[in-house]
CSV table of C-alpha atoms and ligand atoms in Angstrom, one decimal:
chain,number,residue,atom,x,y,z
A,424,MET,CA,-20.5,-19.4,3.0
A,425,SER,CA,-19.1,-19.4,-0.5
A,426,GLY,CA,-20.5,-22.0,-3.0
A,427,GLU,CA,-23.7,-22.3,-1.0
A,428,THR,CA,-27.1,-20.7,-1.2
A,429,LYS,CA,-28.8,-19.2,1.8
A,430,LEU,CA,-30.4,-22.6,2.6
A,431,GLY,CA,-26.9,-24.1,2.8
A,432,LEU,CA,-27.6,-25.9,-0.4
A,433,SER,CA,-24.5,-26.6,-2.5
A,434,ASN,CA,-24.8,-24.5,-5.6
A,435,LYS,CA,-21.7,-26.2,-7.1
A,436,ASN,CA,-22.4,-27.0,-10.7
A,437,GLU,CA,-20.0,-29.9,-10.9
A,438,ILE,CA,-21.4,-33.5,-10.5
A,439,ALA,CA,-23.0,-34.1,-7.2
A,440,SER,CA,-22.6,-37.3,-5.2
A,441,VAL,CA,-25.8,-39.2,-4.7
A,442,GLY,CA,-26.5,-41.8,-2.0
A,443,ILE,CA,-29.2,-44.5,-2.6
A,444,ILE,CA,-30.4,-46.3,0.5
A,445,GLY,CA,-31.9,-49.6,-0.3
A,446,LEU,CA,-30.6,-51.6,-3.3
A,447,GLY,CA,-33.7,-53.7,-4.3
A,448,TYR,CA,-35.8,-53.7,-7.5
A,449,VAL,CA,-36.0,-49.9,-7.4
A,450,GLY,CA,-32.9,-48.8,-5.6
A,451,LEU,CA,-30.3,-50.7,-7.6
A,452,PRO,CA,-31.5,-49.6,-11.1
A,453,THR,CA,-31.8,-46.0,-9.6
A,454,ALA,CA,-28.2,-46.2,-8.4
A,455,ILE,CA,-27.0,-47.5,-11.8
A,456,GLY,CA,-29.0,-44.8,-13.5
A,457,PHE,CA,-27.3,-42.0,-11.5
A,458,LEU,CA,-23.9,-43.6,-12.1
A,459,ASP,CA,-24.6,-43.7,-15.9
A,460,ALA,CA,-25.8,-40.1,-15.6
A,461,GLY,CA,-22.3,-39.1,-14.4
A,462,PHE,CA,-22.9,-38.9,-10.6
A,463,ASN,CA,-20.6,-40.3,-7.9
A,464,VAL,CA,-22.8,-42.9,-6.4
A,465,TRP,CA,-22.9,-44.4,-2.9
A,466,GLY,CA,-25.3,-47.4,-2.7
A,467,VAL,CA,-26.2,-48.7,0.7
A,468,ASP,CA,-28.1,-51.9,1.7
A,469,VAL,CA,-28.5,-53.4,5.1
A,470,SER,CA,-27.9,-56.9,3.6
A,471,GLU,CA,-24.3,-57.9,3.5
A,472,ARG,CA,-25.3,-60.6,1.0
A,473,VAL,CA,-26.8,-58.0,-1.4
A,474,VAL,CA,-23.7,-55.8,-1.1
A,475,GLU,CA,-21.4,-58.7,-1.7
A,476,ILE,CA,-23.3,-59.8,-4.8
A,477,ILE,CA,-23.4,-56.3,-6.2
A,478,ASN,CA,-19.7,-55.8,-5.5
A,479,ARG,CA,-19.1,-59.0,-7.5
A,480,GLY,CA,-20.8,-57.3,-10.4
A,481,GLU,CA,-23.9,-59.5,-10.1
A,482,ASN,CA,-27.6,-58.9,-9.8
A,483,PRO,CA,-29.2,-59.7,-6.4
A,484,THR,CA,-32.7,-58.6,-7.5
A,485,GLY,CA,-35.3,-60.8,-9.4
A,486,ASP,CA,-35.3,-58.3,-12.3
A,487,PRO,CA,-33.3,-59.8,-15.2
A,488,GLU,CA,-33.6,-56.5,-17.1
A,489,ILE,CA,-30.6,-55.3,-15.1
A,490,ASN,CA,-28.5,-58.4,-15.2
A,491,ASP,CA,-26.2,-56.9,-17.9
A,492,ILE,CA,-25.8,-53.4,-16.5
A,493,ILE,CA,-24.5,-54.1,-13.0
A,494,PRO,CA,-21.2,-52.2,-12.8
A,495,LYS,CA,-18.1,-54.4,-12.7
A,496,PRO,CA,-15.9,-54.5,-9.6
A,497,GLY,CA,-13.7,-51.4,-9.4
A,498,THR,CA,-15.9,-49.2,-11.5
A,499,LYS,CA,-15.1,-45.5,-10.8
A,500,ASN,CA,-17.6,-43.5,-8.8
A,501,TRP,CA,-19.4,-46.7,-7.8
A,502,ASN,CA,-19.3,-47.3,-4.0
A,503,ILE,CA,-21.5,-50.1,-2.5
A,504,THR,CA,-21.6,-50.5,1.3
A,505,THR,CA,-23.7,-51.5,4.2
A,506,ASP,CA,-22.6,-48.4,6.1
A,507,THR,CA,-25.1,-45.5,5.8
A,508,ARG,CA,-22.6,-43.2,7.5
A,509,GLU,CA,-20.2,-43.5,4.5
A,510,ALA,CA,-23.0,-42.4,2.1
A,511,VAL,CA,-24.1,-39.5,4.3
A,512,GLU,CA,-20.6,-38.2,4.7
A,513,ASN,CA,-19.9,-38.4,0.9
A,514,CYS,CA,-23.2,-37.4,-0.6
A,515,GLU,CA,-25.2,-34.1,-0.8
A,516,ILE,CA,-28.3,-35.9,-1.9
A,517,LEU,CA,-29.6,-39.1,-0.3
A,518,LEU,CA,-32.4,-41.1,-1.9
A,519,VAL,CA,-34.4,-43.6,0.2
A,520,THR,CA,-35.7,-46.6,-1.8
A,521,VAL,CA,-36.8,-49.0,0.8
A,522,PRO,CA,-39.8,-51.4,0.8
A,523,THR,CA,-43.2,-50.1,2.0
A,524,PRO,CA,-45.2,-53.3,2.4
A,525,VAL,CA,-48.4,-54.0,4.3
A,526,THR,CA,-48.7,-56.1,7.5
A,527,PRO,CA,-50.6,-59.4,7.5
A,528,ASP,CA,-53.7,-57.4,8.5
A,529,LEU,CA,-53.3,-55.1,5.5
A,530,LYS,CA,-52.0,-52.0,7.3
A,531,PRO,CA,-49.1,-49.9,6.0
A,532,ASP,CA,-45.7,-51.0,7.4
A,533,LEU,CA,-43.4,-48.0,7.6
A,534,LYS,CA,-40.6,-49.7,9.6
A,535,TYR,CA,-38.1,-49.5,6.8
A,536,VAL,CA,-38.8,-45.8,6.1
A,537,ILE,CA,-38.3,-45.0,9.7
A,538,SER,CA,-35.1,-47.1,10.2
A,539,ALA,CA,-33.6,-45.6,7.0
A,540,GLY,CA,-34.4,-42.2,8.4
A,541,GLU,CA,-32.9,-43.1,11.7
A,542,ASN,CA,-29.6,-44.3,10.1
A,543,ILE,CA,-29.4,-41.2,8.0
A,544,PHE,CA,-30.3,-38.4,10.4
A,545,LYS,CA,-28.1,-39.7,13.2
A,546,CYS,CA,-25.1,-39.1,10.9
A,547,ILE,CA,-26.1,-35.6,9.6
A,548,SER,CA,-24.3,-32.6,11.1
A,549,SER,CA,-25.7,-29.1,11.5
A,550,ASN,CA,-25.8,-26.8,8.5
A,551,SER,CA,-25.1,-29.9,6.3
A,552,GLY,CA,-27.2,-28.6,3.4
A,553,LYS,CA,-27.9,-32.2,2.6
A,554,ILE,CA,-31.2,-33.2,1.0
A,555,VAL,CA,-32.9,-36.5,2.0
A,556,VAL,CA,-35.5,-37.7,-0.5
A,557,LEU,CA,-38.0,-40.5,0.0
A,558,GLU,CA,-38.9,-42.4,-3.2
A,559,SER,CA,-40.9,-45.3,-1.7
A,560,THR,CA,-44.6,-45.4,-2.2
A,561,VAL,CA,-46.5,-44.1,0.9
A,562,TYR,CA,-49.6,-42.2,1.8
A,563,PRO,CA,-49.7,-38.4,2.0
A,564,GLY,CA,-48.0,-37.2,5.2
A,565,VAL,CA,-45.6,-40.2,5.8
A,566,THR,CA,-42.4,-38.4,4.9
A,567,ALA,CA,-42.9,-35.6,7.3
A,568,GLN,CA,-44.6,-37.8,10.0
A,569,SER,CA,-41.8,-40.4,9.9
A,570,TRP,CA,-38.8,-38.1,9.5
A,571,LEU,CA,-39.4,-34.8,11.2
A,572,PRO,CA,-39.4,-36.4,14.7
A,573,LEU,CA,-36.1,-38.1,13.9
A,574,ILE,CA,-34.6,-34.8,12.7
A,575,GLU,CA,-35.6,-33.2,16.0
A,576,LYS,CA,-34.3,-36.3,18.0
A,577,TYR,CA,-30.9,-35.7,16.5
A,578,GLY,CA,-30.9,-31.9,17.3
A,579,LEU,CA,-31.3,-30.9,13.7
A,580,LYS,CA,-33.7,-28.4,12.2
A,581,GLU,CA,-35.4,-29.1,8.9
A,582,GLY,CA,-34.8,-26.4,6.4
A,583,VAL,CA,-31.6,-25.3,8.2
A,584,ASP,CA,-29.4,-28.4,8.9
A,585,VAL,CA,-31.1,-30.8,6.5
A,586,HIS,CA,-33.9,-30.8,3.9
A,587,ILE,CA,-36.4,-33.5,3.2
A,588,ALA,CA,-38.4,-34.1,0.0
A,589,TYR,CA,-40.4,-36.7,-1.9
A,590,CYS,CA,-39.9,-38.0,-5.4
A,591,PRO,CA,-41.9,-41.2,-6.0
A,592,GLU,CA,-40.2,-44.1,-7.9
A,593,ARG,CA,-42.1,-45.0,-11.0
A,594,PHE,CA,-40.2,-48.1,-11.7
A,595,ASN,CA,-41.9,-50.8,-13.7
A,596,PRO,CA,-40.1,-54.2,-13.6
A,597,GLY,CA,-39.5,-55.7,-17.0
A,598,ASP,CA,-40.5,-52.5,-18.9
A,599,GLU,CA,-37.4,-50.9,-20.5
A,600,ALA,CA,-39.6,-48.3,-22.2
A,601,ASN,CA,-40.3,-46.8,-18.8
A,602,GLY,CA,-36.9,-47.3,-17.2
A,603,VAL,CA,-35.3,-45.0,-14.7
A,604,ARG,CA,-33.5,-43.0,-17.4
A,605,LYS,CA,-36.7,-42.3,-19.3
A,606,VAL,CA,-39.7,-42.0,-16.9
A,607,ALA,CA,-41.2,-38.7,-15.9
A,608,ARG,CA,-40.8,-37.7,-12.2
A,609,VAL,CA,-42.6,-35.4,-9.7
A,610,ILE,CA,-41.0,-33.7,-6.7
A,611,GLY,CA,-42.5,-32.4,-3.5
A,612,SER,CA,-40.6,-30.5,-0.8
A,613,LEU,CA,-41.1,-28.2,2.1
A,614,ASN,CA,-39.1,-25.5,0.3
A,615,LYS,CA,-39.3,-24.4,-3.3
A,616,GLU,CA,-35.6,-23.9,-3.7
A,617,VAL,CA,-35.0,-27.5,-2.5
A,618,GLY,CA,-37.6,-28.7,-5.0
A,619,GLU,CA,-36.0,-26.8,-7.8
A,620,LYS,CA,-32.5,-28.1,-6.9
A,621,LEU,CA,-33.9,-31.7,-7.1
A,622,VAL,CA,-35.5,-30.9,-10.4
A,623,SER,CA,-32.1,-30.1,-11.8
A,624,ILE,CA,-30.6,-33.3,-10.2
A,625,TYR,CA,-33.3,-35.7,-11.5
A,626,SER,CA,-33.2,-34.0,-14.9
A,627,LYS,CA,-29.7,-35.3,-15.3
A,628,LEU,CA,-31.1,-38.8,-14.6
A,629,THR,CA,-34.1,-39.0,-16.9
A,630,VAL,CA,-35.1,-37.7,-20.3
A,631,GLY,CA,-38.6,-37.6,-19.0
A,632,ARG,CA,-40.1,-34.4,-17.6
A,633,VAL,CA,-39.4,-33.6,-14.0
A,634,ASP,CA,-41.9,-31.3,-12.2
A,635,TYR,CA,-41.7,-29.6,-8.9
A,636,VAL,CA,-45.3,-30.1,-7.7
A,637,GLY,CA,-45.3,-28.1,-4.5
A,638,LYS,CA,-45.6,-29.6,-1.0
A,639,ILE,CA,-44.5,-33.1,-0.2
A,640,GLU,CA,-48.0,-34.4,0.3
A,641,VAL,CA,-48.9,-33.6,-3.3
A,642,ALA,CA,-46.2,-35.8,-4.6
A,643,GLU,CA,-46.9,-38.6,-2.1
A,644,ALA,CA,-50.6,-38.5,-3.1
A,645,ALA,CA,-49.9,-38.4,-6.8
A,646,LYS,CA,-47.9,-41.6,-6.7
A,647,VAL,CA,-50.3,-43.6,-4.5
A,648,ILE,CA,-53.3,-42.7,-6.5
A,649,GLU,CA,-51.5,-43.7,-9.8
A,650,ASN,CA,-51.6,-47.2,-8.5
A,651,VAL,CA,-55.0,-46.9,-6.8
A,652,GLN,CA,-56.5,-45.9,-10.1
A,653,ARG,CA,-54.9,-48.9,-11.8
A,654,ASP,CA,-56.3,-51.3,-9.1
A,655,ILE,CA,-59.8,-49.8,-9.5
A,656,ASN,CA,-59.7,-50.1,-13.3
A,657,ILE,CA,-58.5,-53.7,-13.1
A,658,ALA,CA,-61.2,-54.4,-10.4
A,659,LEU,CA,-63.9,-53.2,-12.9
A,660,VAL,CA,-63.0,-55.7,-15.6
A,661,ASN,CA,-62.6,-58.4,-13.0
A,662,GLU,CA,-66.1,-57.8,-11.6
A,663,LEU,CA,-67.4,-57.7,-15.2
A,664,ALA,CA,-65.6,-61.0,-15.8
A,665,ARG,CA,-67.8,-62.5,-13.1
A,666,ILE,CA,-71.1,-60.9,-14.4
A,667,PHE,CA,-71.0,-61.3,-18.2
A,668,PRO,CA,-70.7,-65.1,-18.3
A,669,ALA,CA,-73.9,-65.3,-16.2
A,670,LEU,CA,-75.5,-63.2,-19.0
A,671,ASN,CA,-74.0,-65.6,-21.6
A,672,ILE,CA,-71.8,-62.8,-22.8
A,673,ASP,CA,-68.0,-63.1,-23.3
A,674,ILE,CA,-66.3,-60.1,-21.7
A,675,GLU,CA,-63.6,-60.2,-24.3
A,676,ASP,CA,-66.2,-59.3,-27.0
A,677,VAL,CA,-67.5,-56.5,-24.8
A,678,LEU,CA,-64.1,-55.0,-24.1
A,679,ASN,CA,-63.2,-55.2,-27.8
A,680,ALA,CA,-66.4,-53.4,-28.7
A,681,ALA,CA,-66.0,-50.8,-25.9
A,682,ALA,CA,-62.4,-50.2,-27.0
A,683,THR,CA,-63.6,-48.6,-30.2
A,684,LYS,CA,-64.6,-45.6,-28.1
A,685,TRP,CA,-61.9,-42.9,-28.2
A,686,ASN,CA,-61.3,-42.7,-24.4
A,687,PHE,CA,-62.1,-46.2,-23.2
A,688,HIS,CA,-59.2,-47.6,-21.2
A,689,GLY,CA,-58.3,-51.2,-21.9
A,690,TYR,CA,-57.7,-53.5,-18.9
A,691,THR,CA,-57.8,-57.3,-18.9
A,692,PRO,CA,-59.5,-59.6,-16.4
A,693,GLY,CA,-57.2,-62.2,-14.7
A,694,VAL,CA,-56.6,-64.7,-12.0
A,695,GLY,CA,-55.8,-61.8,-9.7
A,696,VAL,CA,-53.6,-58.7,-9.1
A,697,GLY,CA,-50.1,-59.3,-7.8
A,698,GLY,CA,-46.8,-57.5,-7.3
A,699,HIS,CA,-45.4,-55.2,-4.8
A,700,CYS,CA,-47.3,-52.1,-6.0
A,701,ILE,CA,-50.9,-52.5,-7.1
A,702,PRO,CA,-52.2,-54.8,-4.5
A,703,VAL,CA,-50.3,-53.0,-1.7
A,704,ASP,CA,-50.4,-49.2,-2.4
A,705,PRO,CA,-54.3,-48.8,-2.1
A,706,TYR,CA,-54.1,-49.9,1.6
A,707,TYR,CA,-51.8,-46.9,2.2
A,708,MET,CA,-54.5,-44.6,0.8
A,709,ILE,CA,-57.3,-46.4,2.7
A,710,GLN,CA,-55.3,-46.0,5.9
A,711,ARG,CA,-54.8,-42.3,5.4
A,712,ALA,CA,-58.5,-41.7,4.6
A,713,GLU,CA,-59.5,-43.6,7.7
A,714,GLN,CA,-57.1,-41.4,9.8
A,715,VAL,CA,-59.2,-38.4,8.8
A,716,GLY,CA,-62.5,-40.2,9.2
A,717,ILE,CA,-63.4,-40.4,5.5
A,718,PRO,CA,-63.9,-44.1,4.4
A,719,ALA,CA,-62.3,-44.9,1.1
A,720,GLU,CA,-65.3,-47.0,0.0
A,721,LEU,CA,-64.5,-47.4,-3.7
A,722,ILE,CA,-60.8,-48.1,-3.2
A,723,SER,CA,-61.7,-50.7,-0.5
A,724,ALA,CA,-64.3,-52.3,-2.7
A,725,ALA,CA,-61.9,-52.6,-5.7
A,726,ARG,CA,-59.3,-54.2,-3.4
A,727,ALA,CA,-62.0,-56.7,-2.3
A,728,VAL,CA,-62.8,-57.6,-5.9
A,729,ASN,CA,-59.2,-58.1,-6.9
A,730,ARG,CA,-58.2,-59.9,-3.7
A,731,THR,CA,-61.0,-62.5,-4.2
A,732,MET,CA,-60.3,-63.1,-7.9
A,733,PRO,CA,-58.2,-66.2,-7.1
A,734,LEU,CA,-61.1,-67.7,-5.1
A,735,HIS,CA,-63.5,-66.8,-7.9
A,736,VAL,CA,-61.3,-68.7,-10.4
A,737,PHE,CA,-61.0,-71.6,-7.9
A,738,SER,CA,-64.8,-71.9,-7.8
A,739,VAL,CA,-64.9,-71.9,-11.6
A,740,LEU,CA,-62.2,-74.6,-11.9
A,741,LYS,CA,-64.1,-76.8,-9.4
A,742,GLU,CA,-67.2,-76.4,-11.5
A,743,ILE,CA,-65.2,-77.3,-14.6
A,744,LEU,CA,-63.8,-80.5,-13.0
A,745,TYR,CA,-67.2,-81.4,-11.7
A,746,THR,CA,-69.0,-81.0,-15.0
A,747,ASN,CA,-66.3,-83.1,-16.7
A,748,GLU,CA,-66.6,-85.8,-14.1
A,749,VAL,CA,-63.2,-85.4,-12.7
A,750,PRO,CA,-63.3,-85.8,-8.9
A,751,ALA,CA,-61.5,-82.7,-7.5
A,752,ASN,CA,-59.7,-84.7,-4.8
A,753,ASN,CA,-58.1,-86.9,-7.3
A,754,SER,CA,-57.5,-84.5,-10.1
A,755,ASN,CA,-54.1,-83.4,-11.5
A,756,VAL,CA,-54.0,-79.7,-12.3
A,757,LEU,CA,-51.1,-78.0,-14.1
A,758,LEU,CA,-50.6,-74.2,-13.5
A,759,LEU,CA,-48.8,-72.4,-16.3
A,760,GLY,CA,-47.0,-69.4,-14.8
A,761,TRP,CA,-46.5,-68.4,-11.2
A,762,SER,CA,-44.9,-64.9,-11.5
A,763,TYR,CA,-47.2,-62.0,-10.6
A,764,LYS,CA,-47.1,-60.7,-14.2
A,765,ALA,CA,-45.9,-61.8,-17.6
A,766,GLU,CA,-42.1,-61.8,-18.4
A,767,VAL,CA,-40.9,-61.0,-14.9
A,768,ARG,CA,-39.1,-63.2,-12.5
A,769,ASP,CA,-41.1,-61.9,-9.5
A,770,HIS,CA,-43.7,-63.8,-7.5
A,771,ARG,CA,-44.4,-61.3,-4.7
A,772,GLU,CA,-48.1,-61.2,-3.9
A,773,THR,CA,-48.7,-63.5,-6.9
A,774,PRO,CA,-52.4,-64.6,-7.2
A,775,ALA,CA,-51.1,-68.0,-8.3
A,776,GLU,CA,-50.3,-68.7,-4.6
A,777,HIS,CA,-53.8,-67.9,-3.4
A,778,LEU,CA,-55.3,-70.1,-6.2
A,779,ALA,CA,-52.9,-73.0,-5.5
A,780,LEU,CA,-53.7,-72.8,-1.8
A,781,ALA,CA,-57.5,-73.1,-2.4
A,782,LEU,CA,-56.9,-76.0,-4.8
A,783,ASN,CA,-54.6,-77.7,-2.3
A,784,GLU,CA,-57.3,-77.4,0.4
A,785,SER,CA,-59.6,-79.4,-2.0
A,786,ASN,CA,-56.9,-82.1,-2.3
A,787,VAL,CA,-56.2,-81.3,-5.9
A,788,ASN,CA,-52.7,-82.4,-7.0
A,789,ILE,CA,-51.0,-79.2,-8.2
A,790,SER,CA,-48.1,-78.9,-10.6
A,791,VAL,CA,-46.5,-75.7,-11.8
A,792,TRP,CA,-44.4,-74.7,-14.8
A,793,ASP,CA,-42.9,-71.2,-14.8
A,794,PRO,CA,-39.6,-70.9,-16.8
A,795,HIS,CA,-38.9,-67.5,-15.2
A,796,LEU,CA,-38.7,-68.8,-11.6
A,797,GLU,CA,-36.3,-70.9,-9.6
A,798,ASN,CA,-37.7,-74.1,-8.0
A,799,ASP,CA,-37.2,-72.9,-4.5
A,800,VAL,CA,-39.9,-70.2,-4.6
A,801,TYR,CA,-42.9,-72.6,-4.5
A,802,PRO,CA,-44.9,-73.8,-1.5
A,803,GLU,CA,-44.0,-77.4,-0.5
A,804,TYR,CA,-47.4,-78.8,-1.7
A,805,VAL,CA,-46.7,-77.8,-5.3
A,806,ASN,CA,-45.0,-80.2,-7.7
A,807,VAL,CA,-42.6,-78.3,-9.9
A,808,ILE,CA,-42.4,-79.2,-13.6
A,809,ASP,CA,-39.0,-78.6,-15.1
A,810,ASP,CA,-39.7,-79.7,-18.6
A,811,ILE,CA,-43.1,-78.8,-20.0
A,812,ASN,CA,-42.5,-81.3,-22.8
A,813,ALA,CA,-42.4,-84.1,-20.2
A,814,ALA,CA,-45.6,-83.0,-18.5
A,815,GLU,CA,-48.3,-85.8,-18.6
A,816,GLY,CA,-51.4,-87.2,-16.9
A,817,PHE,CA,-53.1,-83.9,-16.2
A,818,ASP,CA,-56.9,-83.3,-16.2
A,819,LEU,CA,-56.8,-79.5,-16.4
A,820,VAL,CA,-54.3,-76.9,-17.5
A,821,VAL,CA,-54.7,-73.3,-16.1
A,822,LEU,CA,-52.9,-70.4,-17.7
A,823,VAL,CA,-52.2,-68.2,-14.7
A,824,THR,CA,-49.4,-65.9,-16.0
A,825,GLY,CA,-49.3,-64.7,-19.6
A,826,HIS,CA,-45.6,-65.4,-20.1
A,827,SER,CA,-44.9,-65.8,-23.9
A,828,ALA,CA,-43.2,-69.1,-23.0
A,829,CYS,CA,-46.5,-70.3,-21.5
A,830,ILE,CA,-48.6,-69.0,-24.5
A,831,ASP,CA,-46.3,-70.6,-27.0
A,832,ILE,CA,-46.0,-74.1,-25.7
A,833,ASP,CA,-46.7,-77.0,-28.1
A,834,TRP,CA,-50.4,-77.4,-27.4
A,835,GLY,CA,-50.8,-80.3,-29.8
A,836,ASN,CA,-48.0,-82.2,-28.0
A,837,LEU,CA,-49.4,-81.5,-24.5
A,838,PHE,CA,-52.9,-82.5,-25.7
A,839,THR,CA,-51.7,-86.0,-26.4
A,840,ARG,CA,-50.3,-86.3,-22.9
A,841,MET,CA,-53.3,-85.1,-21.0
A,842,ARG,CA,-55.6,-87.4,-19.0
A,843,LYS,CA,-58.5,-85.0,-19.7
A,844,PRO,CA,-57.9,-82.2,-22.3
A,845,LEU,CA,-59.3,-79.3,-20.3
A,846,ILE,CA,-57.8,-75.8,-20.4
A,847,TYR,CA,-58.7,-72.6,-18.6
A,848,ASP,CA,-57.2,-69.4,-19.9
A,849,GLY,CA,-56.9,-67.2,-16.7
A,850,ARG,CA,-55.5,-64.2,-18.6
A,851,ARG,CA,-57.4,-64.3,-22.0
A,852,VAL,CA,-54.1,-64.6,-23.9
A,853,LEU,CA,-54.5,-67.9,-25.6
A,854,ASP,CA,-55.8,-68.7,-29.1
A,855,ILE,CA,-59.0,-70.4,-28.0
A,856,LYS,CA,-60.0,-71.2,-31.6
A,857,LYS,CA,-56.7,-73.0,-32.3
A,858,LEU,CA,-57.0,-74.9,-29.1
A,859,ASP,CA,-60.6,-76.0,-29.9
A,860,GLU,CA,-59.3,-77.2,-33.3
A,861,ILE,CA,-56.7,-79.4,-31.6
A,862,GLY,CA,-59.4,-80.9,-29.5
A,863,TRP,CA,-59.0,-79.1,-26.2
A,864,LYS,CA,-62.1,-78.4,-24.2
A,865,THR,CA,-61.5,-74.6,-23.6
A,866,TYR,CA,-62.7,-72.4,-20.8
A,867,ALA,CA,-61.5,-68.8,-20.1
A,868,ILE,CA,-62.0,-66.1,-17.5
A,869,GLY,CA,-65.0,-63.9,-18.4
A,870,LYS,CA,-66.2,-66.4,-21.0
A,871,PRO,CA,-69.6,-68.2,-20.7
B,954,SAJ,N1,-53.2,-56.9,-14.2
B,954,SAJ,C1,-54.4,-57.3,-14.6
B,954,SAJ,N2,-55.1,-56.7,-15.6
B,954,SAJ,C2,-54.5,-55.6,-16.2
B,954,SAJ,C3,-53.3,-55.1,-15.8
B,954,SAJ,C4,-52.6,-55.8,-14.8
B,954,SAJ,O1,-54.9,-58.3,-14.0
B,954,SAJ,O2,-55.2,-55.1,-17.1
B,954,SAJ,C5,-52.5,-57.6,-13.1
B,954,SAJ,C6,-51.1,-58.1,-13.5
B,954,SAJ,O3,-51.3,-59.4,-14.0
B,954,SAJ,C7,-50.4,-58.1,-12.2
B,954,SAJ,C8,-51.0,-56.9,-11.4
B,954,SAJ,O4,-52.2,-56.6,-12.1
B,954,SAJ,O5,-50.6,-59.3,-11.4
B,954,SAJ,C9,-50.1,-55.7,-11.5
B,954,SAJ,O6,-49.7,-55.5,-12.8
B,954,SAJ,P1,-49.1,-54.1,-13.4
B,954,SAJ,O7,-49.1,-54.2,-14.9
B,954,SAJ,O8,-49.7,-52.9,-12.8
B,954,SAJ,O9,-47.5,-54.2,-13.0
B,954,SAJ,P2,-46.8,-53.7,-11.7
B,954,SAJ,O10,-47.4,-54.2,-10.4
B,954,SAJ,O11,-45.4,-54.0,-11.9
B,954,SAJ,O12,-47.0,-52.1,-11.7
B,954,SAJ,C10,-46.0,-51.3,-12.1
B,954,SAJ,C11,-46.3,-50.0,-11.4
B,954,SAJ,N3,-45.2,-49.1,-11.5
B,954,SAJ,C12,-44.9,-48.3,-10.4
B,954,SAJ,O13,-45.5,-48.3,-9.4
B,954,SAJ,C13,-43.8,-47.4,-10.6
B,954,SAJ,C14,-47.5,-49.3,-12.0
B,954,SAJ,O14,-47.7,-48.0,-11.5
B,954,SAJ,C15,-47.4,-49.3,-13.5
B,954,SAJ,O15,-48.6,-48.7,-14.1
B,954,SAJ,C16,-47.3,-50.7,-14.0
B,954,SAJ,O16,-46.0,-51.2,-13.5
B,954,SAJ,C17,-47.3,-50.8,-15.5
B,954,SAJ,O17,-47.7,-49.8,-16.1
B,954,SAJ,O18,-46.9,-51.8,-16.0
């Protein structure tokens, strides 16, 4: 047919229409990125509330970075809907950016990937030439295992009626330097021509390099191990943060010394590892390894270290209260920060919650101040501090998230309002020397 390649792919050079299924932390910035890159965009979300908010020109996600770039109502080429069929009928390329969480027993949860595929493939007609791309983080094999049965169910043939591919999102909340218009991408597909077509599409989105890396599983594996590697590296410093104080060595001194080596990679110990990527993605790799009977021992061990950091910090805090003659069950502890990482308004999988739960079970009175979060995100047993300058009567302050707002509070002022001037730096971001000079009794993760 004219204007099409032998695979039925449109070889039109004019702007393509791109559908993005799932308008969350990743999908919405991706949709905006493609709009800014000159594409006709169809954004789909199952939530009517999300669609309404976006159609009002507002931001339904917790990422303030995109507050100012949500297209205004009536913007040309910007179509936001709850109807997948509309996007399928109007777009040549469909990107799926849905959550890939884990279940409570830490197993991959692919229900959103499967339901998005169901909603797409049931609307695709034969010889459509459409390409459906999964962007969510999964383990090698998920795209084919989840979608090929659905393609067959709807009487379609992959490579003839529809093409599937994988291009992992590499979105980093709160990090403009690695935004969707800048970050490098990799693409895997069952067919080289499809991969190369996607390279040309994504190359219009990002100034970063875009590589066709071969089969889908290569791209799936690349993304998941990017985060596995990060989790393992963080677990190393967290494990060392438990060991060195017992040797009367401050881990910060050690990391600063080791960092003078040309290829030492710097990571910092902390209260724990939160977010929707790093503490989740390794379980996808663990699952896939188990499926082929090869235990992912190092990956699992790293997860165990990071997952138990909040309990390690809890045990240290209990010791601090005990040695300073503060009965835990009558102590007032102030947590500074609740978000899973600094400068973001996102508390998913935050280690703060695991720490607070352990403190609560010891009948510690817990208060939290996090200027990035709304008051309704906290568990009922937590007292929310709205004005840090009014906080008083605490026995211990714990720096949980390294927000600059938490680092830069008036430590002299807070000192005067403490019942006991104890401080624990859970992220090694505070000026311990300055705090000591004010009169605080300072403790810190990884510090003897
Ligand atoms: N953390 C540490 N020590 C470190 C680094 C991080 O304890 O040295 C903790 C953070 O406090 C946080 C968690 O780990 O609780 C995750 O932090 P992160 O910096 O990895 O941030 P994320 O979860 O937003 O990860 C994203 C990921 N991006 C994508 O998956 C596309 C990750 O691949 C990026 O490497 C990361 O951003 C980044 O570079 O900031």
